[in-house]
mmCIF file of C-alpha atoms in Angstrom:
data_model
loop_
_atom_site.group_PDB
_atom_site.id
_atom_site.type_symbol
_atom_site.label_atom_id
_atom_site.label_comp_id
_atom_site.label_asym_id
_atom_site.label_seq_id
_atom_site.Cartn_x
_atom_site.Cartn_y
_atom_site.Cartn_z
ATOM 1 C CA MET A 23 -52.534 -3.396 22.426
ATOM 2 C CA PRO A 24 -50.226 -6.172 21.115
ATOM 3 C CA THR A 25 -49.282 -3.907 18.177
ATOM 4 C CA GLU A 26 -48.199 -1.128 20.507
ATOM 5 C CA LEU A 27 -46.225 -3.526 22.664
ATOM 6 C CA ALA A 28 -44.519 -5.034 19.613
ATOM 7 C CA ALA A 29 -43.602 -1.549 18.416
ATOM 8 C CA ALA A 30 -42.207 -0.807 21.837
ATOM 9 C CA SER A 31 -39.788 -3.724 21.588
ATOM 10 C CA LEU A 32 -38.297 -2.637 18.232
ATOM 11 C CA PRO A 33 -35.770 -0.147 19.709
ATOM 12 C CA ILE A 34 -34.426 -2.900 21.952
ATOM 13 C CA PHE A 35 -33.855 -5.133 18.909
ATOM 14 C CA ALA A 36 -32.180 -2.273 17.027
ATOM 15 C CA LEU A 37 -30.050 -1.518 20.043
ATOM 16 C CA GLY A 38 -28.960 -5.136 20.161
ATOM 17 C CA ILE A 39 -27.640 -4.775 16.621
ATOM 18 C CA GLY A 40 -25.885 -1.554 17.577
ATOM 19 C CA LEU A 41 -24.237 -3.121 20.604
ATOM 20 C CA GLY A 42 -23.127 -6.053 18.493
ATOM 21 C CA ALA A 43 -21.495 -3.631 16.062
ATOM 22 C CA LEU A 44 -19.753 -1.901 18.955
ATOM 23 C CA VAL A 45 -18.370 -5.230 20.151
ATOM 24 C CA VAL A 46 -17.059 -5.947 16.638
ATOM 25 C CA LEU A 47 -15.489 -2.476 16.504
ATOM 26 C CA THR A 48 -13.786 -3.089 19.833
ATOM 27 C CA ALA A 49 -12.397 -6.411 18.612
ATOM 28 C CA LEU A 50 -11.143 -4.805 15.388
ATOM 29 C CA MET A 51 -9.342 -2.074 17.288
ATOM 30 C CA ALA A 52 -7.747 -4.628 19.578
ATOM 31 C CA GLY A 53 -6.552 -6.630 16.567
ATOM 32 C CA LEU A 54 -5.294 -3.451 14.927
ATOM 33 C CA TRP A 55 -3.343 -2.589 18.063
ATOM 34 C CA TYR A 56 -1.552 -5.957 17.987
ATOM 35 C CA GLY A 57 -0.905 -5.631 14.242
ATOM 36 C CA ARG A 58 0.542 -2.128 14.586
ATOM 37 C CA ARG A 59 2.628 -3.237 17.555
ATOM 38 C CA SER A 60 4.200 -6.053 15.527
ATOM 39 C CA SER A 61 5.061 -3.845 12.536
ATOM 40 C CA ALA A 62 5.775 -0.439 14.094
ATOM 41 C CA PRO A 63 9.257 0.753 15.093
ATOM 42 C CA PRO A 64 9.870 0.571 18.871
ATOM 43 C CA ALA A 65 9.977 4.370 19.242
ATOM 44 C CA SER A 66 6.390 4.763 18.017
ATOM 45 C CA ILE A 67 4.793 1.776 19.752
ATOM 46 C CA GLU A 68 4.078 3.650 22.997
ATOM 47 C CA PHE A 69 2.388 6.562 21.194
ATOM 48 C CA GLN A 70 0.308 4.247 18.990
ATOM 49 C CA THR A 71 -0.687 2.171 22.026
ATOM 50 C CA GLU A 72 -2.000 5.269 23.799
ATOM 51 C CA GLN A 73 -4.073 6.226 20.741
ATOM 52 C CA ILE A 74 -5.658 2.785 20.446
ATOM 53 C CA LEU A 75 -6.290 2.528 24.200
ATOM 54 C CA ARG A 76 -8.038 5.910 24.183
ATOM 55 C CA MET A 77 -10.324 4.680 21.406
ATOM 56 C CA LEU A 78 -11.041 1.456 23.290
ATOM 57 C CA GLN A 79 -11.810 3.317 26.512
ATOM 58 C CA GLY A 80 -14.174 5.651 24.674
ATOM 59 C CA VAL A 81 -16.016 2.724 23.089
ATOM 60 C CA SER A 82 -16.171 0.973 26.478
ATOM 61 C CA ARG A 83 -17.680 4.003 28.198
ATOM 62 C CA PHE A 84 -20.157 4.524 25.388
ATOM 63 C CA THR A 85 -21.174 0.855 25.401
ATOM 64 C CA SER A 86 -21.713 0.938 29.165
ATOM 65 C CA GLY A 87 -23.887 4.071 28.849
ATOM 66 C CA VAL A 88 -26.076 2.568 26.128
ATOM 67 C CA ALA A 89 -26.382 -0.707 28.080
ATOM 68 C CA GLY A 90 -27.573 1.305 31.114
ATOM 69 C CA ASP A 91 -30.208 3.005 28.962
ATOM 70 C CA VAL A 92 -31.433 -0.387 27.760
ATOM 71 C CA SER A 93 -31.723 -1.697 31.331
ATOM 72 C CA GLU A 94 -33.618 1.425 32.413
ATOM 73 C CA HIS A 95 -35.979 1.133 29.431
ATOM 74 C CA GLN A 96 -36.690 -2.511 30.179
ATOM 75 C CA GLU A 97 -37.403 -1.762 33.840
ATOM 76 C CA HIS A 98 -39.755 1.039 32.850
ATOM 77 C CA PHE A 99 -41.449 -1.321 30.419
ATOM 78 C CA ARG A 100 -41.972 -3.929 33.185
ATOM 79 C CA ARG A 101 -43.522 -1.315 35.490
ATOM 80 C CA LEU A 102 -45.948 -0.245 32.776
ATOM 81 C CA LEU A 103 -46.977 -3.834 32.111
ATOM 82 C CA ALA A 104 -47.575 -4.318 35.843
ATOM 83 C CA ARG A 105 -49.874 -1.269 35.861
ATOM 84 C CA LEU A 106 -51.864 -2.721 32.985
ATOM 85 C CA ASN A 107 -52.278 -6.012 34.819
ATOM 86 C CA ASN A 108 -53.437 -4.230 37.970
ATOM 87 C CA ALA A 109 -55.900 -2.149 35.966
ATOM 88 C CA GLU A 110 -57.477 -5.293 34.540
ATOM 89 C CA LYS A 111 -57.821 -6.839 38.018
ATOM 90 C CA ASN A 112 -59.226 -3.648 39.646
ATOM 91 C CA PRO A 113 -62.796 -3.078 38.472
ATOM 92 C CA GLY A 114 -62.836 0.408 40.019
ATOM 93 C CA GLU A 115 -60.318 1.756 37.518
ATOM 94 C CA THR A 116 -61.163 2.286 33.864
ATOM 95 C CA SER A 117 -59.067 -0.152 31.854
ATOM 96 C CA ASP A 118 -59.169 1.917 28.654
ATOM 97 C CA GLU A 119 -57.865 5.043 30.355
ATOM 98 C CA ALA A 120 -55.101 3.078 32.075
ATOM 99 C CA ALA A 121 -54.157 1.382 28.814
ATOM 100 C CA SER A 122 -54.065 4.707 26.976
ATOM 101 C CA GLU A 123 -51.822 6.216 29.645
ATOM 102 C CA VAL A 124 -49.470 3.230 29.555
ATOM 103 C CA VAL A 125 -49.232 3.292 25.751
ATOM 104 C CA HIS A 126 -48.458 7.035 25.883
ATOM 105 C CA GLU A 127 -45.617 6.444 28.343
ATOM 106 C CA ILE A 128 -44.293 3.556 26.245
ATOM 107 C CA LEU A 129 -44.198 5.731 23.146
ATOM 108 C CA SER A 130 -42.440 8.519 25.059
ATOM 109 C CA ALA A 131 -39.871 6.062 26.407
ATOM 110 C CA ASN A 132 -39.358 4.683 22.902
ATOM 111 C CA ASP A 133 -38.772 8.189 21.540
ATOM 112 C CA ALA A 134 -36.105 8.806 24.186
ATOM 113 C CA LEU A 135 -34.435 5.473 23.520
ATOM 114 C CA GLN A 136 -34.591 6.022 19.761
ATOM 115 C CA LYS A 137 -32.748 9.308 20.186
ATOM 116 C CA ARG A 138 -30.118 7.499 22.192
ATOM 117 C CA LEU A 139 -29.846 4.881 19.445
ATOM 118 C CA ASP A 140 -29.448 7.597 16.805
ATOM 119 C CA ASP A 141 -26.648 9.116 18.871
ATOM 120 C CA ALA A 142 -25.098 5.656 19.179
ATOM 121 C CA GLU A 143 -25.226 5.151 15.409
ATOM 122 C CA THR A 144 -23.557 8.524 14.801
ATOM 123 C CA ALA A 145 -20.832 7.782 17.328
ATOM 124 C CA LEU A 146 -20.314 4.335 15.837
ATOM 125 C CA LYS A 147 -19.900 5.782 12.341
ATOM 126 C CA ASN A 148 -17.362 8.285 13.630
ATOM 127 C CA GLN A 149 -15.393 5.540 15.358
ATOM 128 C CA SER A 150 -15.543 3.439 12.196
ATOM 129 C CA HIS A 151 -14.118 6.289 10.095
ATOM 130 C CA GLU A 152 -11.354 6.811 12.632
ATOM 131 C CA LEU A 153 -10.603 3.093 12.684
ATOM 132 C CA ALA A 154 -10.517 2.999 8.871
ATOM 133 C CA GLY A 155 -7.940 5.782 8.978
ATOM 134 C CA TYR A 156 -5.817 3.842 11.446
ATOM 135 C CA MET A 157 -6.075 0.683 9.352
ATOM 136 C CA THR A 158 -4.963 2.553 6.217
ATOM 137 C CA GLU A 159 -2.100 4.143 8.129
ATOM 138 C CA ALA A 160 -1.063 0.771 9.546
ATOM 139 C CA ARG A 161 -0.655 -0.653 6.016
ATOM 140 C CA THR A 162 0.815 2.415 4.271
ATOM 141 C CA ASP A 163 4.325 3.854 4.221
ATOM 142 C CA GLY A 164 4.122 7.461 5.330
ATOM 143 C CA LEU A 165 6.845 8.804 3.010
ATOM 144 C CA THR A 166 6.137 7.148 -0.332
ATOM 145 C CA GLU A 167 2.429 6.413 0.300
ATOM 146 C CA LEU A 168 3.058 2.897 -0.976
ATOM 147 C CA PRO A 169 1.836 -0.178 0.885
ATOM 148 C CA ASN A 170 4.310 -1.163 3.612
ATOM 149 C CA ARG A 171 5.991 -4.399 4.664
ATOM 150 C CA ARG A 172 2.995 -5.611 6.652
ATOM 151 C CA SER A 173 0.735 -5.099 3.644
ATOM 152 C CA PHE A 174 3.271 -6.976 1.502
ATOM 153 C CA ASP A 175 3.264 -9.957 3.879
ATOM 154 C CA ASP A 176 -0.541 -10.125 3.861
ATOM 155 C CA ASP A 177 -0.861 -9.757 0.076
ATOM 156 C CA LEU A 178 1.894 -12.271 -0.628
ATOM 157 C CA ALA A 179 0.280 -14.823 1.707
ATOM 158 C CA ALA A 180 -3.012 -14.485 -0.196
ATOM 159 C CA ARG A 181 -1.318 -14.668 -3.616
ATOM 160 C CA PHE A 182 0.792 -17.615 -2.534
ATOM 161 C CA ALA A 183 -2.300 -19.517 -1.384
ATOM 162 C CA GLN A 184 -3.824 -18.927 -4.831
ATOM 163 C CA TRP A 185 -0.630 -20.137 -6.482
ATOM 164 C CA LYS A 186 -0.639 -23.344 -4.441
ATOM 165 C CA ARG A 187 -4.241 -23.985 -5.429
ATOM 166 C CA TYR A 188 -4.230 -23.025 -9.122
ATOM 167 C CA ARG A 189 -0.498 -23.110 -10.004
ATOM 168 C CA THR A 190 -0.715 -19.903 -12.013
ATOM 169 C CA PRO A 191 2.730 -18.257 -12.252
ATOM 170 C CA LEU A 192 3.723 -15.987 -9.393
ATOM 171 C CA SER A 193 6.943 -13.988 -9.164
ATOM 172 C CA VAL A 194 8.473 -11.615 -6.636
ATOM 173 C CA MET A 195 10.895 -8.810 -7.456
ATOM 174 C CA MET A 196 13.232 -7.045 -5.059
ATOM 175 C CA VAL A 197 14.457 -3.568 -6.023
ATOM 176 C CA ASP A 198 17.189 -1.539 -4.319
ATOM 177 C CA ILE A 199 18.436 1.980 -5.047
ATOM 178 C CA ASP A 200 22.169 1.791 -5.768
ATOM 179 C CA HIS A 201 24.658 3.532 -3.441
ATOM 180 C CA PHE A 202 21.843 5.293 -1.593
ATOM 181 C CA LYS A 203 23.822 5.778 1.612
ATOM 182 C CA LYS A 204 26.472 7.608 -0.389
ATOM 183 C CA PHE A 205 23.707 9.624 -2.070
ATOM 184 C CA ASN A 206 22.362 10.714 1.333
ATOM 185 C CA ASP A 207 25.848 11.572 2.557
ATOM 186 C CA THR A 208 26.434 13.708 -0.538
ATOM 187 C CA HIS A 209 23.072 15.432 -0.973
ATOM 188 C CA GLY A 210 21.467 15.153 2.471
ATOM 189 C CA HIS A 211 18.617 13.085 3.860
ATOM 190 C CA LEU A 212 15.937 15.534 2.752
ATOM 191 C CA ALA A 213 17.093 15.141 -0.825
ATOM 192 C CA GLY A 214 17.154 11.390 -0.244
ATOM 193 C CA ASP A 215 13.543 11.426 0.952
ATOM 194 C CA ALA A 216 12.475 13.492 -2.060
ATOM 195 C CA VAL A 217 14.195 11.099 -4.466
ATOM 196 C CA LEU A 218 12.715 8.075 -2.664
ATOM 197 C CA LYS A 219 9.230 9.451 -3.285
ATOM 198 C CA GLN A 220 9.986 10.131 -6.949
ATOM 199 C CA VAL A 221 11.585 6.714 -7.458
ATOM 200 C CA ALA A 222 8.480 5.112 -5.929
ATOM 201 C CA GLN A 223 6.279 6.958 -8.411
ATOM 202 C CA THR A 224 8.546 6.036 -11.324
ATOM 203 C CA LEU A 225 8.457 2.360 -10.364
ATOM 204 C CA ARG A 226 4.700 2.450 -9.962
ATOM 205 C CA ASP A 227 4.266 4.031 -13.405
ATOM 206 C CA ALA A 228 6.393 1.287 -14.981
ATOM 207 C CA LEU A 229 4.250 -1.552 -13.563
ATOM 208 C CA ARG A 230 0.865 -3.017 -14.393
ATOM 209 C CA ARG A 231 -2.149 -2.211 -12.247
ATOM 210 C CA SER A 232 -2.291 -5.808 -11.069
ATOM 211 C CA ASP A 233 1.293 -5.667 -9.734
ATOM 212 C CA VAL A 234 1.747 -4.800 -6.063
ATOM 213 C CA LEU A 235 4.609 -2.392 -5.337
ATOM 214 C CA VAL A 236 5.547 -1.858 -1.683
ATOM 215 C CA ARG A 237 8.275 -0.111 0.230
ATOM 216 C CA PHE A 238 10.025 -3.036 1.842
ATOM 217 C CA GLY A 239 12.242 -0.905 4.052
ATOM 218 C CA GLY A 240 14.848 1.839 3.701
ATOM 219 C CA GLU A 241 15.735 2.240 0.028
ATOM 220 C CA GLU A 242 14.439 -1.232 -0.861
ATOM 221 C CA PHE A 243 11.169 -1.990 -2.652
ATOM 222 C CA ALA A 244 9.381 -5.260 -3.363
ATOM 223 C CA VAL A 245 6.924 -6.156 -6.120
ATOM 224 C CA ILE A 246 4.404 -8.998 -6.249
ATOM 225 C CA LEU A 247 3.926 -10.006 -9.887
ATOM 226 C CA PRO A 248 0.783 -12.147 -10.333
ATOM 227 C CA SER A 249 0.516 -14.396 -13.404
ATOM 228 C CA THR A 250 4.154 -13.668 -14.231
ATOM 229 C CA THR A 251 6.978 -16.089 -15.014
ATOM 230 C CA VAL A 252 10.545 -15.356 -14.000
ATOM 231 C CA ALA A 253 11.387 -14.522 -17.640
ATOM 232 C CA ASP A 254 8.554 -11.982 -17.869
ATOM 233 C CA GLY A 255 9.526 -10.709 -14.443
ATOM 234 C CA GLY A 256 13.011 -10.043 -15.772
ATOM 235 C CA ILE A 257 11.531 -7.994 -18.619
ATOM 236 C CA ALA A 258 9.376 -6.015 -16.186
ATOM 237 C CA ALA A 259 12.413 -5.403 -13.985
ATOM 238 C CA SER A 260 14.384 -4.221 -16.996
ATOM 239 C CA HIS A 261 11.656 -1.691 -17.853
ATOM 240 C CA MET A 262 11.784 -0.376 -14.290
ATOM 241 C CA LEU A 263 15.578 -0.241 -14.325
ATOM 242 C CA HIS A 264 15.693 1.851 -17.513
ATOM 243 C CA ALA A 265 12.810 4.066 -16.359
ATOM 244 C CA VAL A 266 14.726 5.018 -13.232
ATOM 245 C CA ALA A 267 18.081 5.409 -15.003
ATOM 246 C CA GLU A 268 16.564 7.779 -17.579
ATOM 247 C CA LYS A 269 14.601 9.838 -15.048
ATOM 248 C CA ALA A 270 15.839 13.251 -13.925
ATOM 249 C CA PHE A 271 14.862 13.621 -10.269
ATOM 250 C CA LEU A 272 14.436 17.212 -9.135
ATOM 251 C CA TYR A 273 15.183 18.644 -5.708
ATOM 252 C CA GLU A 274 15.499 22.363 -4.938
ATOM 253 C CA GLY A 275 16.251 23.161 -8.554
ATOM 254 C CA LYS A 276 18.940 20.489 -8.851
ATOM 255 C CA VAL A 277 18.790 17.473 -11.163
ATOM 256 C CA LEU A 278 19.714 14.285 -9.330
ATOM 257 C CA ARG A 279 20.102 10.823 -10.815
ATOM 258 C CA VAL A 280 20.086 7.345 -9.319
ATOM 259 C CA THR A 281 19.962 3.779 -10.580
ATOM 260 C CA VAL A 282 18.438 0.599 -9.191
ATOM 261 C CA SER A 283 19.305 -3.085 -9.077
ATOM 262 C CA CYS A 284 16.643 -5.795 -9.359
ATOM 263 C CA GLY A 285 16.312 -9.451 -8.436
ATOM 264 C CA VAL A 286 13.445 -11.709 -9.578
ATOM 265 C CA ALA A 287 12.329 -15.190 -8.540
ATOM 266 C CA GLU A 288 9.300 -17.308 -9.476
ATOM 267 C CA ALA A 289 7.430 -19.563 -7.052
ATOM 268 C CA GLN A 290 8.399 -23.218 -7.429
ATOM 269 C CA PRO A 291 7.213 -26.483 -5.834
ATOM 270 C CA GLY A 292 8.556 -26.662 -2.308
ATOM 271 C CA ASP A 293 8.656 -22.864 -1.924
ATOM 272 C CA THR A 294 7.126 -20.912 0.925
ATOM 273 C CA GLU A 295 6.540 -17.179 1.006
ATOM 274 C CA ILE A 296 9.797 -16.841 2.934
ATOM 275 C CA THR A 297 11.918 -18.902 0.537
ATOM 276 C CA LEU A 298 10.429 -17.121 -2.490
ATOM 277 C CA VAL A 299 11.404 -13.717 -1.103
ATOM 278 C CA LYS A 300 14.807 -15.112 -0.079
ATOM 279 C CA ARG A 301 15.552 -16.306 -3.622
ATOM 280 C CA ALA A 302 14.504 -12.931 -5.080
ATOM 281 C CA ASP A 303 16.781 -11.264 -2.531
ATOM 282 C CA GLU A 304 19.664 -13.545 -3.566
ATOM 283 C CA ALA A 305 19.106 -12.472 -7.182
ATOM 284 C CA LEU A 306 19.194 -8.833 -6.069
ATOM 285 C CA TYR A 307 22.471 -9.426 -4.253
ATOM 286 C CA ALA A 308 23.897 -11.014 -7.429
ATOM 287 C CA ALA A 309 22.873 -7.900 -9.416
ATOM 288 C CA LYS A 310 24.636 -5.636 -6.936
ATOM 289 C CA LYS A 311 27.688 -7.864 -6.927
ATOM 290 C CA ALA A 312 27.767 -7.731 -10.739
ATOM 291 C CA GLY A 313 28.146 -3.955 -10.683
ATOM 292 C CA ARG A 314 24.596 -2.733 -9.950
ATOM 293 C CA ASN A 315 22.146 -1.126 -12.385
ATOM 294 C CA CYS A 316 21.200 -4.540 -13.753
ATOM 295 C CA VAL A 317 18.715 -7.401 -13.313
ATOM 296 C CA TYR A 318 19.353 -10.932 -12.123
ATOM 297 C CA ARG A 319 16.904 -13.837 -12.056
ATOM 298 C CA HIS A 320 16.874 -16.813 -9.711
ATOM 299 C CA VAL A 321 16.133 -19.730 -12.040
ATOM 300 C CA GLY A 322 16.000 -23.107 -10.356
ATOM 301 C CA ASP A 323 19.301 -23.503 -8.570
ATOM 302 C CA ARG A 324 21.210 -20.876 -10.547
ATOM 303 C CA LEU A 325 21.411 -17.109 -10.930
ATOM 304 C CA GLU A 326 21.484 -15.542 -14.374
ATOM 305 C CA ARG A 327 21.523 -12.076 -15.897
ATOM 306 C CA GLY A 328 17.994 -11.032 -16.798
ATOM 307 C CA ASP A 329 18.207 -7.627 -18.487
ATOM 308 C CA ALA A 330 16.059 -7.142 -21.585
ATOM 309 C CA GLY A 331 17.929 -5.422 -24.401
ATOM 310 C CA PRO A 332 21.482 -4.057 -24.506
ATOM 311 C CA THR A 333 23.322 -3.274 -21.315
ATOM 312 C CA PRO A 334 24.352 0.328 -20.592
ATOM 313 C CA ALA A 335 27.929 -0.516 -21.602
ATOM 314 C CA ALA A 336 26.755 -1.694 -25.020
ATOM 315 C CA LEU A 337 24.900 1.562 -25.514
ATOM 316 C CA THR A 338 28.073 3.646 -25.040
ATOM 317 C CA PRO A 339 29.894 4.309 -28.351
ATOM 318 C CA ALA A 340 33.613 3.579 -28.514
ATOM 319 C CA PRO A 341 35.736 6.769 -28.408
ATOM 320 C CA LEU A 342 37.404 7.893 -31.686
ATOM 321 C CA SER A 343 41.128 8.564 -31.784
ATOM 322 C CA SER A 344 42.224 12.075 -32.715
ATOM 323 C CA GLN A 345 44.365 10.723 -35.609
ATOM 324 C CA LYS A 346 41.410 8.859 -37.122
ATOM 325 C CA THR A 347 39.225 11.935 -36.794
ATOM 326 C CA ALA A 348 41.831 14.118 -38.563
ATOM 327 C CA ASN A 349 42.258 11.617 -41.391
ATOM 328 C CA ASP A 350 38.497 11.369 -41.934
ATOM 329 C CA PHE A 351 38.180 15.163 -42.086
ATOM 330 C CA SER A 352 41.042 15.453 -44.589
ATOM 331 C CA GLN A 353 39.431 12.820 -46.804
ATOM 332 C CA VAL A 354 36.127 14.707 -46.788
ATOM 333 C CA CYS A 355 37.905 17.942 -47.798
ATOM 334 C CA ASP A 356 39.732 16.233 -50.679
ATOM 335 C CA ASP A 357 36.509 14.693 -51.990
ATOM 336 C CA LEU A 358 34.719 18.036 -51.827
ATOM 337 C CA ARG A 359 37.595 19.848 -53.674
ATOM 338 C CA ARG A 360 37.626 17.196 -56.398
ATOM 339 C CA ARG A 361 33.875 17.496 -56.922
ATOM 340 C CA LEU A 362 34.074 21.300 -57.233
ATOM 341 C CA LEU A 363 36.793 21.073 -59.869
ATOM 342 C CA GLU A 364 34.755 18.588 -61.891
ATOM 343 C CA VAL A 365 31.792 20.940 -61.856
ATOM 344 C CA ALA A 366 34.051 23.807 -63.005
ATOM 345 C CA GLY A 367 35.242 21.689 -65.994
ATOM 346 C CA LYS A 368 38.796 21.347 -64.797
ATOM 347 C CA ASP A 369 40.922 18.229 -64.520
ATOM 348 C CA PRO A 370 41.289 17.430 -60.822
ATOM 349 C CA GLN A 371 44.530 15.492 -61.358
ATOM 350 C CA ARG A 372 46.249 18.280 -63.298
ATOM 351 C CA ASP A 373 44.951 21.061 -61.068
ATOM 352 C CA SER A 374 46.102 19.295 -57.941
ATOM 353 C CA THR A 375 49.655 19.535 -59.137
#
């Protein structure tokens, strides 16, 4: 008898775990709602709020239903125990038959409750998958599929805490597509969106796996560079700059080209996450002020050019004058004529007269 009664209590214990998981799920969705509300544009907040509230209401109704089943099962269990006690006190009733009947009813009630628990587990898994989708969406930019600003803030806070503890180098890079408003005005916003996606992929391909590239907003990107000094960050930025400048971006059969400007700063004593990003942004502004398509680094209290290798201007050959070109061609012809005469056994000086 004690074994059967102990077995009868197992579904209640399992249900307790399930209800606890439901409570955690509800709390996660509530936290997600506040997080999405703080990072979402005002126009989409109302729609997102309705989605989250519908999920919360569904979980609430489901939790209430399962809790009712638990209460009903416990009440049934108490009635069966009372019958057993009465059977033991009433000598006219066969205790074994009463016990067998009670155990049968307990097992039947357990089967029904177990089915309800299985349904609860399935529903909980479905809600968890849906919540995981919302969490991914809340931290991902829909156009470029890069992490978004909220993800950047969270990752930078974690990296910055590590930097404060271990003092391993940490740099932040800000990247902006040059003259992008003019690009959109010329080619259209659909072309702009297509190029944004391709630029994002180009930047990602130029970085290490440990680097965190995010879409910061609009045509601006940000990169968290772990274990990277400002000098190495300048080299990484230069690689990205040249990768974008050399890339032919395609849209509806047309080849479109853009360039980027980059600013890099390294975490220093006294910095916060905000001041680190601010200094990288100041370096970006200096790059744009210097003519764009270049890299600037924020080093201490000064801003300096940080490109690796020759600048685009240095790569452009100086134009040749038409007079110099004509003279060079005439000299080549004279040398060739002289060589032919020597091969023919004639005196070049005498024949030229």
